[in-house]
Coordinates of C-alpha atoms in Angstrom, one line a residue:
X1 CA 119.2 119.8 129.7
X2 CA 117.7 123.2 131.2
X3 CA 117.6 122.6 134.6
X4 CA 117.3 124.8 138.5
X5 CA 121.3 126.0 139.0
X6 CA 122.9 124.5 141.3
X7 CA 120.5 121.8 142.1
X8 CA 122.1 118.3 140.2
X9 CA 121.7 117.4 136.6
X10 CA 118.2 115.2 136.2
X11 CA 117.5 112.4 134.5
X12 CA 115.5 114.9 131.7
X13 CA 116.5 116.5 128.3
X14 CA 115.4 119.7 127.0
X15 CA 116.8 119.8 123.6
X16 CA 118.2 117.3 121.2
X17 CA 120.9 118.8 119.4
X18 CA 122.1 117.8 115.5
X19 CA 125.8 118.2 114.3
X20 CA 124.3 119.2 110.8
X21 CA 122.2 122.4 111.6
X22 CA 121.4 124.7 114.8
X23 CA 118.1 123.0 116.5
X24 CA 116.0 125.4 118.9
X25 CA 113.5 124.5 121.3
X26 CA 110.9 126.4 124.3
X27 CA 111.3 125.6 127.8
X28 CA 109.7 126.8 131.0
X29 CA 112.5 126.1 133.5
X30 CA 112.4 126.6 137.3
X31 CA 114.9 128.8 138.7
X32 CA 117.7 128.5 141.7
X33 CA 118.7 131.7 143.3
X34 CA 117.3 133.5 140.3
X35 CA 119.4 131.3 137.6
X36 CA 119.7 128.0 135.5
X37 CA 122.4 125.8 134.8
X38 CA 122.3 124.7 131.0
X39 CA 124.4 121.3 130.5
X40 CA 125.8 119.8 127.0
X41 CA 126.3 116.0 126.4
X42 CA 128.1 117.2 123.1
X43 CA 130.3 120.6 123.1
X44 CA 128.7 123.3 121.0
X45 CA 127.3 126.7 121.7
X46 CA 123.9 127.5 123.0
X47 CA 121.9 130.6 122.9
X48 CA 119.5 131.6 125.4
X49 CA 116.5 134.0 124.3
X50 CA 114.4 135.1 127.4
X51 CA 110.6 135.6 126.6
X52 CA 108.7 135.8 130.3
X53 CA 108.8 134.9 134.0
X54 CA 106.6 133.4 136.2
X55 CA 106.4 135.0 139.6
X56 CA 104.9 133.2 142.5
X57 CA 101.5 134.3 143.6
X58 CA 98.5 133.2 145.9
X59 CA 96.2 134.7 143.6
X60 CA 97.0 136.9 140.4
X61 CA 95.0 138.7 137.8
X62 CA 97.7 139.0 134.9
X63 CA 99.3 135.7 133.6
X64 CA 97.2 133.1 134.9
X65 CA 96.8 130.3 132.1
X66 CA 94.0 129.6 130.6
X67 CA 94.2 125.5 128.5
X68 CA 91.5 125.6 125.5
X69 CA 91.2 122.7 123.0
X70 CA 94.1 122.5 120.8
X71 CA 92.6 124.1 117.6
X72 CA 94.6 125.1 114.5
X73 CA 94.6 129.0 113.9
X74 CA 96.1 129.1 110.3
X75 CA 97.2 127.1 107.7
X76 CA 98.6 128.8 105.0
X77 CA 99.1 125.8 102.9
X78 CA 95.2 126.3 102.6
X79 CA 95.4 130.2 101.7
X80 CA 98.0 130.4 99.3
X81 CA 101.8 130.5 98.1
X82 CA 104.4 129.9 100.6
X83 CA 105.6 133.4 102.7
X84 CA 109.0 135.0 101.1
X85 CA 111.7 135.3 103.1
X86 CA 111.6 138.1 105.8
X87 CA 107.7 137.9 106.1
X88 CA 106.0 139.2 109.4
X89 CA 102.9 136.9 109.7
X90 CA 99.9 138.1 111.5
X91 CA 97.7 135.9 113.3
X92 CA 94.2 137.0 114.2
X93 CA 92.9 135.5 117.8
X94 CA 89.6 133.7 117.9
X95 CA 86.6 135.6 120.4
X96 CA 87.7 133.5 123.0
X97 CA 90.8 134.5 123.7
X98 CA 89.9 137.6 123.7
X99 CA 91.5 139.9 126.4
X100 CA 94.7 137.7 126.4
X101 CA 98.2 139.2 126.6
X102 CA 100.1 136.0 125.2
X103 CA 99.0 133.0 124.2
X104 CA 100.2 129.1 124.0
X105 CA 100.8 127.8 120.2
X106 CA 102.3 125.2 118.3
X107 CA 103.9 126.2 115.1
X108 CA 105.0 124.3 112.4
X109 CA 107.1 125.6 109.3
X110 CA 107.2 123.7 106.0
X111 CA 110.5 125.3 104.4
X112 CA 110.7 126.2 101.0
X113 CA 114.3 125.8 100.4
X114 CA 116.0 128.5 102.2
X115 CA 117.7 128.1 105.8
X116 CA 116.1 130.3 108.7
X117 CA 114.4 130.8 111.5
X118 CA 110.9 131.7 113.0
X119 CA 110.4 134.5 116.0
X120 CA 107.7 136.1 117.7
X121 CA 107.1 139.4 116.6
X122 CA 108.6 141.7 114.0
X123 CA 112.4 141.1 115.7
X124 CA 114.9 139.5 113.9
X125 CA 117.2 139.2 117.2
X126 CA 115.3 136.1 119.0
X127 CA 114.2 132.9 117.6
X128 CA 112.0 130.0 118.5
X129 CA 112.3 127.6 115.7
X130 CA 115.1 127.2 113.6
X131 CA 114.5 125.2 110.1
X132 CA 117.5 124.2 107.5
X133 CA 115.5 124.2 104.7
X134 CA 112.8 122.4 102.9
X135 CA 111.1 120.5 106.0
X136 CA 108.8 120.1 108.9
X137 CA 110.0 121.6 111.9
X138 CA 107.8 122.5 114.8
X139 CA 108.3 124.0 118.1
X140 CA 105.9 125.9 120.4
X141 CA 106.7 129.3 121.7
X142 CA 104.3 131.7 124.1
X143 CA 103.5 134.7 122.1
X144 CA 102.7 138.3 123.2
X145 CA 99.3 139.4 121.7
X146 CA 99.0 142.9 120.3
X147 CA 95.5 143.9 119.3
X148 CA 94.0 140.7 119.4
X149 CA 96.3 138.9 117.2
X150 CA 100.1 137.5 117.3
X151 CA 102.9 138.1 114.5
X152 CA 105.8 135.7 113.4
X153 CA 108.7 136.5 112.2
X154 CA 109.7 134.0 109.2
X155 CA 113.2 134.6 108.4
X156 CA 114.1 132.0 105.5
X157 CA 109.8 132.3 104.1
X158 CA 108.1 128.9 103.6
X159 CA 104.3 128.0 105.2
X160 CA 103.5 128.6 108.6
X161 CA 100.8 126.0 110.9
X162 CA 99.9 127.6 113.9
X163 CA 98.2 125.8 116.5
X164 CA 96.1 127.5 119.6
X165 CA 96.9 125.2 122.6
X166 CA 95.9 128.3 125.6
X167 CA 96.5 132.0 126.5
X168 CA 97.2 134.2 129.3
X169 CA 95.0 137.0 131.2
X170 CA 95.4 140.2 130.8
X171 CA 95.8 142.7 133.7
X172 CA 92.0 143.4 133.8
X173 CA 91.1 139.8 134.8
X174 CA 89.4 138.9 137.8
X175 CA 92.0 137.9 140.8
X176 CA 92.1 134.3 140.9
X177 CA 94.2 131.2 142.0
X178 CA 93.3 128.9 138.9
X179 CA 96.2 129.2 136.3
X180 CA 99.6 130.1 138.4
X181 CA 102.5 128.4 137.4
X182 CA 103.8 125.5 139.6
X183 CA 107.2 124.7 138.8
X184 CA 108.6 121.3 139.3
X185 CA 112.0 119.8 140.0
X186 CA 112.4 118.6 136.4
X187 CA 110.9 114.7 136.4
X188 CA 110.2 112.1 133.8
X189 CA 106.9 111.3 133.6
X190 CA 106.7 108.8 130.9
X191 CA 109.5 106.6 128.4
X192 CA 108.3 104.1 126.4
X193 CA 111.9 102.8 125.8
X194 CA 111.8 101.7 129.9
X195 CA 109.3 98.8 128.9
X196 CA 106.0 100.9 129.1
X197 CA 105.4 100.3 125.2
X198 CA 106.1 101.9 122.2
X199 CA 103.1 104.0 120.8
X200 CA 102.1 101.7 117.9
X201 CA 101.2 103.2 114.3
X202 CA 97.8 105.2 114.6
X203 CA 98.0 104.5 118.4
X204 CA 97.3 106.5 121.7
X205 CA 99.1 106.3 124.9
X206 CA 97.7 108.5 128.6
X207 CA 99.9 109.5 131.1
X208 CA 98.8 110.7 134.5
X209 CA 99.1 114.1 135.4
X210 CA 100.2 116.0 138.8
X211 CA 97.6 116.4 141.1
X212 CA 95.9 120.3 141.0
X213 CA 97.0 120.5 137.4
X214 CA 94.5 122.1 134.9
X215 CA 96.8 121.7 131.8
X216 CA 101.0 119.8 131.8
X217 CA 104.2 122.0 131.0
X218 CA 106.6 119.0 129.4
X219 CA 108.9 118.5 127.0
X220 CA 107.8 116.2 124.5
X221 CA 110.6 114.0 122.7
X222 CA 110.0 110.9 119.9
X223 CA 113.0 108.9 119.3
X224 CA 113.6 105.8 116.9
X225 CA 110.6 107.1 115.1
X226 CA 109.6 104.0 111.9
X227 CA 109.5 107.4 109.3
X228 CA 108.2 110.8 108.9
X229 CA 105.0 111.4 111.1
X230 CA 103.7 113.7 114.0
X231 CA 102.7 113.8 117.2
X232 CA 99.5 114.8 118.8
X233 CA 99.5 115.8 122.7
X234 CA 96.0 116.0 124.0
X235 CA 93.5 115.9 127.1
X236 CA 93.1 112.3 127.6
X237 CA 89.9 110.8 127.5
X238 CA 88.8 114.0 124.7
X239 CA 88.2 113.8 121.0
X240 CA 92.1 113.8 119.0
X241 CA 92.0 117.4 117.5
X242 CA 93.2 118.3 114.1
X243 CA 96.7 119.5 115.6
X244 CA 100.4 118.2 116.2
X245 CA 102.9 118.4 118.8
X246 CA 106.4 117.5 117.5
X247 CA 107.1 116.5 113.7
X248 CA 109.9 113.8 113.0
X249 CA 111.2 114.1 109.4
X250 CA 113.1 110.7 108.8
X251 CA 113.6 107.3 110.5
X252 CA 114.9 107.3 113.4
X253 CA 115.1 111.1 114.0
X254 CA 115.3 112.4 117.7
X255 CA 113.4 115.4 118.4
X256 CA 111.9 117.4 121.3
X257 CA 109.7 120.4 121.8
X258 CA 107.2 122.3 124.2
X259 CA 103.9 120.9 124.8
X260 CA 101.4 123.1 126.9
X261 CA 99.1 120.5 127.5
X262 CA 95.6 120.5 129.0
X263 CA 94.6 117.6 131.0
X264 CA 91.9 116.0 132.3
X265 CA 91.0 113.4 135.3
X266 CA 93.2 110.6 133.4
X267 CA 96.1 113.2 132.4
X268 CA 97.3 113.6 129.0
X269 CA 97.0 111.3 126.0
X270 CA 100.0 111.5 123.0
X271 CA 98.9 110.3 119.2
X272 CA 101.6 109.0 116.9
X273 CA 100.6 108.8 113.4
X274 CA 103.6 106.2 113.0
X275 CA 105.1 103.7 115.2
X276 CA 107.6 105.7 118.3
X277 CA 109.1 105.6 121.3
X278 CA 107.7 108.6 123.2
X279 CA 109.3 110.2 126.3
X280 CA 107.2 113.1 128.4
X281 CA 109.4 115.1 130.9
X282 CA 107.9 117.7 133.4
X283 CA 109.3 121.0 134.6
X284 CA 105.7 122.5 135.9
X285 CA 102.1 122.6 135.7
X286 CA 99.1 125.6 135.9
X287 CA 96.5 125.0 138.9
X288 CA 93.2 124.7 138.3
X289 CA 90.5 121.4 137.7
X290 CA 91.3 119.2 135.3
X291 CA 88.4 118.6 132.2
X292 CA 86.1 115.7 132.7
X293 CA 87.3 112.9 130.4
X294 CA 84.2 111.8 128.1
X295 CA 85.9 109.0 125.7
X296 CA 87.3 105.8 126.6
X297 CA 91.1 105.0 126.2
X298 CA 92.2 105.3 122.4
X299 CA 93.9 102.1 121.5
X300 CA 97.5 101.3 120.8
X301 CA 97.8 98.4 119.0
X302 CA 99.8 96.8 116.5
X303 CA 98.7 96.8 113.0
X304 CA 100.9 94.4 110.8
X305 CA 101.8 96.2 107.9
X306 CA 101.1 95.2 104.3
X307 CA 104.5 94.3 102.4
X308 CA 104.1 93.7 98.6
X309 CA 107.5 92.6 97.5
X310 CA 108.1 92.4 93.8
X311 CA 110.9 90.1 92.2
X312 CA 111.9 88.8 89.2
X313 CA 113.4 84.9 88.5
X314 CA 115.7 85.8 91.5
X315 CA 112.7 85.7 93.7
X316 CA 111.1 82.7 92.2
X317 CA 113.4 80.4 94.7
X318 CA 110.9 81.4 97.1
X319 CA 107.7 80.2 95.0
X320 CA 108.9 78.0 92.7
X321 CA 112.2 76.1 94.4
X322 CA 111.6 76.1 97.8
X323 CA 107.8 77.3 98.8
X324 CA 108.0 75.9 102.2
X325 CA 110.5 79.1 102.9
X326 CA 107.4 81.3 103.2
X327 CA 107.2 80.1 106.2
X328 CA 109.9 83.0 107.4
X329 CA 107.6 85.6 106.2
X330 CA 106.0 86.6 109.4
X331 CA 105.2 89.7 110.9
X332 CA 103.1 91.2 108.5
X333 CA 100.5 90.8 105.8
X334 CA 102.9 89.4 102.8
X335 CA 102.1 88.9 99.0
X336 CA 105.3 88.2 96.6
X337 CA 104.7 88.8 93.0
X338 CA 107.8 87.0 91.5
X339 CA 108.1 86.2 87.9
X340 CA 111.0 84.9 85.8
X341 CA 112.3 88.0 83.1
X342 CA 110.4 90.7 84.6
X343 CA 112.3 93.9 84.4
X344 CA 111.5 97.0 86.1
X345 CA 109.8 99.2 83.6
X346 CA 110.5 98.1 80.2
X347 CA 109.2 94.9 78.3
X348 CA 111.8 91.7 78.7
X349 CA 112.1 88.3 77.4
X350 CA 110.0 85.0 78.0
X351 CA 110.5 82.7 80.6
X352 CA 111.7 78.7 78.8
X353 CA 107.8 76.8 78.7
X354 CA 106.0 80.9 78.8
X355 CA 104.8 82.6 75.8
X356 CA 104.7 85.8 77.2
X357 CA 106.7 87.9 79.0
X358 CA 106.0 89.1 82.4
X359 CA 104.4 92.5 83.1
X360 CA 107.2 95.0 84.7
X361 CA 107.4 96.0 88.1
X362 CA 105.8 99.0 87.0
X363 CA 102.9 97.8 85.8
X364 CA 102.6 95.7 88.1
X365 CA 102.1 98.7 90.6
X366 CA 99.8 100.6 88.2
X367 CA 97.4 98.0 87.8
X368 CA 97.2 97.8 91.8
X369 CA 96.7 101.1 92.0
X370 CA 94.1 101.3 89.1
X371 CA 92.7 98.8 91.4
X372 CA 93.0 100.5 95.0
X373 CA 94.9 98.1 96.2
X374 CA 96.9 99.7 99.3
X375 CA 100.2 98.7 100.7
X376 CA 102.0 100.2 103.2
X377 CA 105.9 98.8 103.0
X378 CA 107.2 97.7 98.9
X379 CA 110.2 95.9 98.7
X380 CA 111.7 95.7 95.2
X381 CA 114.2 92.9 94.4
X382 CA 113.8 92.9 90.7
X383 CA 116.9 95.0 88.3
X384 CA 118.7 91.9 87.7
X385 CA 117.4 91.9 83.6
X386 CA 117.9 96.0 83.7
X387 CA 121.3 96.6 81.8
X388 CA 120.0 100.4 81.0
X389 CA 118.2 103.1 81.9
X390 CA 118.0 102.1 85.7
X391 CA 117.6 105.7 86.8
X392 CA 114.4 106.0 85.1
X393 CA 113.4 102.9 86.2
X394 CA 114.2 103.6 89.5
X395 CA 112.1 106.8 89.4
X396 CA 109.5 105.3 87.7
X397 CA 109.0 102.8 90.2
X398 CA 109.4 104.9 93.2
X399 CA 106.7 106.8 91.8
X400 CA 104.4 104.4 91.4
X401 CA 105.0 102.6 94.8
X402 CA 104.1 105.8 96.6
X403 CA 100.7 105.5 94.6
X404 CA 99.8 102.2 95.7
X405 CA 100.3 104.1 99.7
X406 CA 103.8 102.7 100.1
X407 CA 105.1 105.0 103.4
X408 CA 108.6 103.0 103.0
X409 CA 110.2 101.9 99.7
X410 CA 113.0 99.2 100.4
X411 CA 115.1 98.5 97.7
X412 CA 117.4 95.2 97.8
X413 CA 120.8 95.9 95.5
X414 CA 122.1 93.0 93.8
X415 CA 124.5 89.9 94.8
X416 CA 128.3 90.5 94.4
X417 CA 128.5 86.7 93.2
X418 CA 126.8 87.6 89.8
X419 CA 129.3 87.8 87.2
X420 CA 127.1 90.5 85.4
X421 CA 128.8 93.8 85.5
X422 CA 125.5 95.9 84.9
X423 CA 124.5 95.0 88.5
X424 CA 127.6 96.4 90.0
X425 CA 126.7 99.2 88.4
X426 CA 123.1 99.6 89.3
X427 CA 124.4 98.9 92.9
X428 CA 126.3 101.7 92.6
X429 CA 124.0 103.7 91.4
X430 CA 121.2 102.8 93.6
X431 CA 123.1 104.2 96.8
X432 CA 123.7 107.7 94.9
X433 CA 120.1 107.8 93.8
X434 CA 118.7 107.5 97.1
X435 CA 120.8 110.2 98.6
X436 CA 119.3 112.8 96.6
X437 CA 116.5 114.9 97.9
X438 CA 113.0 113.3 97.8
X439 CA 113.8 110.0 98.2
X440 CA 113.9 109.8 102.3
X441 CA 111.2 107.3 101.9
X442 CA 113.5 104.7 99.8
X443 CA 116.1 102.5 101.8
X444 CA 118.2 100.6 100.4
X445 CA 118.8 96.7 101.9
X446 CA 122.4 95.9 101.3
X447 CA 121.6 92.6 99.8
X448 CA 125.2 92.5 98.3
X449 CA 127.4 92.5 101.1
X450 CA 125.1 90.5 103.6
X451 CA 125.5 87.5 101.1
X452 CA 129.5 88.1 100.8
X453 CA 131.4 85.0 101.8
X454 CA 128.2 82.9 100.9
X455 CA 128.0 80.3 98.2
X456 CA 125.3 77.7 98.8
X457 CA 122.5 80.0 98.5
X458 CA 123.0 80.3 94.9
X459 CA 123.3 79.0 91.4
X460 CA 126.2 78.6 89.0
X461 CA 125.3 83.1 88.1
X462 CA 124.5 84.0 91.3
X463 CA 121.1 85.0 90.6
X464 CA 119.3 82.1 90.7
X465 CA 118.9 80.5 94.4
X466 CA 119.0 77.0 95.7
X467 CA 116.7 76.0 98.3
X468 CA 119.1 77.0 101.1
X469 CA 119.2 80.3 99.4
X470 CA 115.1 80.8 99.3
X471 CA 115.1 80.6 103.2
X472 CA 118.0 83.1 102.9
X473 CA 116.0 85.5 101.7
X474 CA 112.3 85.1 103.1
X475 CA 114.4 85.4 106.8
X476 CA 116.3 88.4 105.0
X477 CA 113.3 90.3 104.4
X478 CA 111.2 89.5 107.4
X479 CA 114.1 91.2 109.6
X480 CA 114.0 93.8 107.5
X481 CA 110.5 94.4 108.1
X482 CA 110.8 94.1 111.4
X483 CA 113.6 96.2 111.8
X484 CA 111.8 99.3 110.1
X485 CA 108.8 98.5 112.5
X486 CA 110.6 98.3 115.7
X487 CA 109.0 94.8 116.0
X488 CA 111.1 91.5 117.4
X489 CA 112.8 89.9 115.1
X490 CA 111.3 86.8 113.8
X491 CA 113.3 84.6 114.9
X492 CA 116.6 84.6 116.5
X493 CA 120.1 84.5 114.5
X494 CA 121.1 81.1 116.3
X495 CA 118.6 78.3 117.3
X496 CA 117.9 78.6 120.7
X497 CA 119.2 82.1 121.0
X498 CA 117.9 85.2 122.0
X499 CA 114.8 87.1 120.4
X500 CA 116.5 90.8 119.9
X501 CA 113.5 93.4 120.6
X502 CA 113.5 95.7 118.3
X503 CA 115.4 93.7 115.6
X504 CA 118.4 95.6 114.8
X505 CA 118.7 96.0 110.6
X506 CA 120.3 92.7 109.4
X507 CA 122.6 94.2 107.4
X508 CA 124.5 95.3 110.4
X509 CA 124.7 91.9 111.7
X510 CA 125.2 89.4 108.6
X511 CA 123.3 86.2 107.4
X512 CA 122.7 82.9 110.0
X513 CA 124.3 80.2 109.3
X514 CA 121.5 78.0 108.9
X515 CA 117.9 80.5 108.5
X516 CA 115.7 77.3 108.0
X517 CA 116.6 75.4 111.3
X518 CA 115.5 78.7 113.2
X519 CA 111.8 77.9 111.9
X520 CA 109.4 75.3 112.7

């Protein structure tokens, strides 16, 4: 937290650090006595890279802010190869802006494999972004404009996203008092975790604005994120534009940045292309009339995703033993394609009373996706008939999930009970597979060890369920689902219990005693 020295620590954050790479971040910070106090809720070192001052004014010519539409200036993911290492990237200005000595962007850097860091200019000694690799980062910056465009700096070369959210006047502006600075005691505007609602998948959110403001100075933070996604930040009220804020790479991933906002009479609006909690923090704002809002409120509703979840005979307790246990499946739009033999990608046996054997898992998924069918959440509890080749498999069916739209592959490993050695090894396997790069979208539910200790779920080869063990699994995968959407759980772990909101990931907590009783 960047904050006023001297003045108390607020309830705010500027940055949210990693302990795996160096994380950087913009802020426009009002001053005590000329300086800031920095504070650390984890030791580590900071560096602080100066790139302007406001200086109070009644009226100024130079530096007074001027909020535009966010509009994307460049994409070079539509121009070309990725930059090499070292690149200085210029950025032509639209006619617009022209006459501006900075401007306000958004940039985002998809890496190409090679640790670095973005700055303004041609120096290598400052930085406003710092990427470990190959992945999103974004962070905004206020660039200096030299003949009427900016230059990066891109130290580790990858593609560069910039986004136009404002600029600054030059000297030979008129005098004026709309766009000065107003600094702010750092406040929180806005936390969705403090029960004003979780920005849903696809969902919009407004928060007011100060009064006098013509566009928001905030930090802009997503936490518990459901997977990989962006942020928009926006005038509220105003068509979404084509741009994003802050980028979360993985589940759960905590992340701030800058967002120069321009508001209107209703304030600000923030689009999550996945499901977030959002938190908005002010440290200023520049004067001026806010934009007429035009659009009524965007919604922000739930949309129950739709779970395929493809099994083989192990799964069949569900259909064939016990179909009333369906009745745990809630919280989304559910189909289970269960069938007795199925393997995962090559041909099995028959089933005793069926002639032929099943179609794999695979093509299972290719025929849905010949078909268009969509689904947003696969869960794949089939492997128990796969003695070899389950790397392939496993690719194989990854592959072919994402093609069908899955954004979140879960895998369930397989029951320690079994006396089968192959899926002890495929368990194995499975957790090293899904630690290799490219495979963030694939979790793995640790079926194994949340049915240790248990015994009257199953049959004599701990495959096979009973009826207690069908209900076992329907509630299994429904807090599952729930868990990777933030949702309640669907029902609590004890009758008459509490309903935990989010559902924490069963695996951390272990089976309940008696699934069925907990639903009607």
């Amino acid at each position: 937290t960047a904050y006023p020295a001297g003045t108390g620590l607020p309830d705010t954050s500027t940055l949210n650090t990693r302990p795996d790479r160096p994380v950087a971040n913009t802020a426009i910070i009002p001053l005590a006595d000329g300086a800031l106090d920095v504070y650390r809720s984890a030791g580590g070192d900071v560096a602080v890279d100066l790139a302007g001052v406001f200086v109070p004014a009644a009226t100024a010519a130079a530096g007074r802010y001027m909020p535009v539409a966010p509009q994307r200036l460049l994409d070079t993911r539509d121009t070309g190869a990725p930059g090499a290492p070292g690149r200085v990237t210029r950025v032509p200005l639209p006619a617009g802006v022209a006459g501006a000595s900075a401007v306000a962007v958004n940039v985002t850097h998809v890496g190409s494999g090679v640790p670095g860091y973005v700055g303004n200019g041609s120096s290598r000694d400052t930085s406003f972004l710092n990427q470990p690799g190959a992945t999103v980062v974004a962070a905004a910056t206020i660039a200096p404009v030299a003949d009427g465009a900016i230059e990066l700096y891109d130290h580790g070369g990858g593609h560069l996203i910039v986004d136009l959210t404002g600029w600054f006047t030059a000297a030979d502006a008129p005098d004026a008092a709309d766009g000065l600075f107003v600094a702010l005691d750092p406040v929180r505007l806005h936390d969705t975790r403090n029960g004003a609602g979780r920005i849903w998948s696809g969902g919009t959110i407004e928060v007011a604005s100060p009064s006098g403001a013509a566009a928001l100075v905030s930090n802009v933070t997503v936490t518990r994120p459901d997977r990989p996604g962006f942020v928009t930040a926006y005038p509220a009220g105003t068509p979404r534009p084509g741009t994003s804020s802050v980028n979360p790479t993985e589940a759960e991933h905590t992340l701030a940045n800058l967002a120069i906002t321009p508001v209107t009479e209703r304030g600000t609006a923030y689009f999550a292309s996945a499901g977030t909690d959002l938190i908005v923090d002010a440290t200023g704002y520049f004067t001026g009339t806010p934009a007429p809002a035009t659009e009524a409120p965007a919604p922000n509703d739930y949309p129950p995703p739709r779970v395929l979840v493809i099994g083989d005979s192990g799964l069949r307790g569900i259909v064939a033993v016990n179909p009333g246990s369906q009745a745990a499946l809630v919280g989304a739009e559910w189909r289970i394609e269960a069938a007795g033999c199925r393997r995962l990608h090559e041909v099995s046996c028959t089933s005793p009373g069926i002639s032929t054997a099943p179609p794999t898992a695979l093509a299972v998924l290719q025929g849905m996706a010949w078909a268009g069918q969509h689904y947003d959440i696969v869960i794949i509890t089939a492997g128990h008939n796969d003695a070899s080749r389950f790397e392939l498999a496993f690719e194989r069916v990854v592959t072919a999930a994402r093609a069908v739209g899955a954004h979140t592959i879960v895998w369930q490993n397989y029951s320690a009970l079994s006396t089968y050695g192959h899926l002890a090894r495929n368990t194995a396997l499975l957790d090293t597979l899904v630690a290799r790069p490219g495979y963030a979208d694939v979790r793995v539910a640790d079926w194994r060890t949340y049915t240790l200790g248990t015994g009257r779920e199953w049959l004599w080869d701990g495959i096979h369920m009973t009826s207690a063990g069908a209900w076992a699994q329907t509630d299994y995968l429904s807090r599952w689902v729930a868990s990777l959407e933030h949702r309640p759980c669907p029902a609590p772990w004890f009758p008459g219990g509490p309903l935990p909101d989010p559902c924490p990931n069963p695996d951390l907590i272990g089976p309940p005693s008696d699934p069925a009783a907990l639903y009607p």
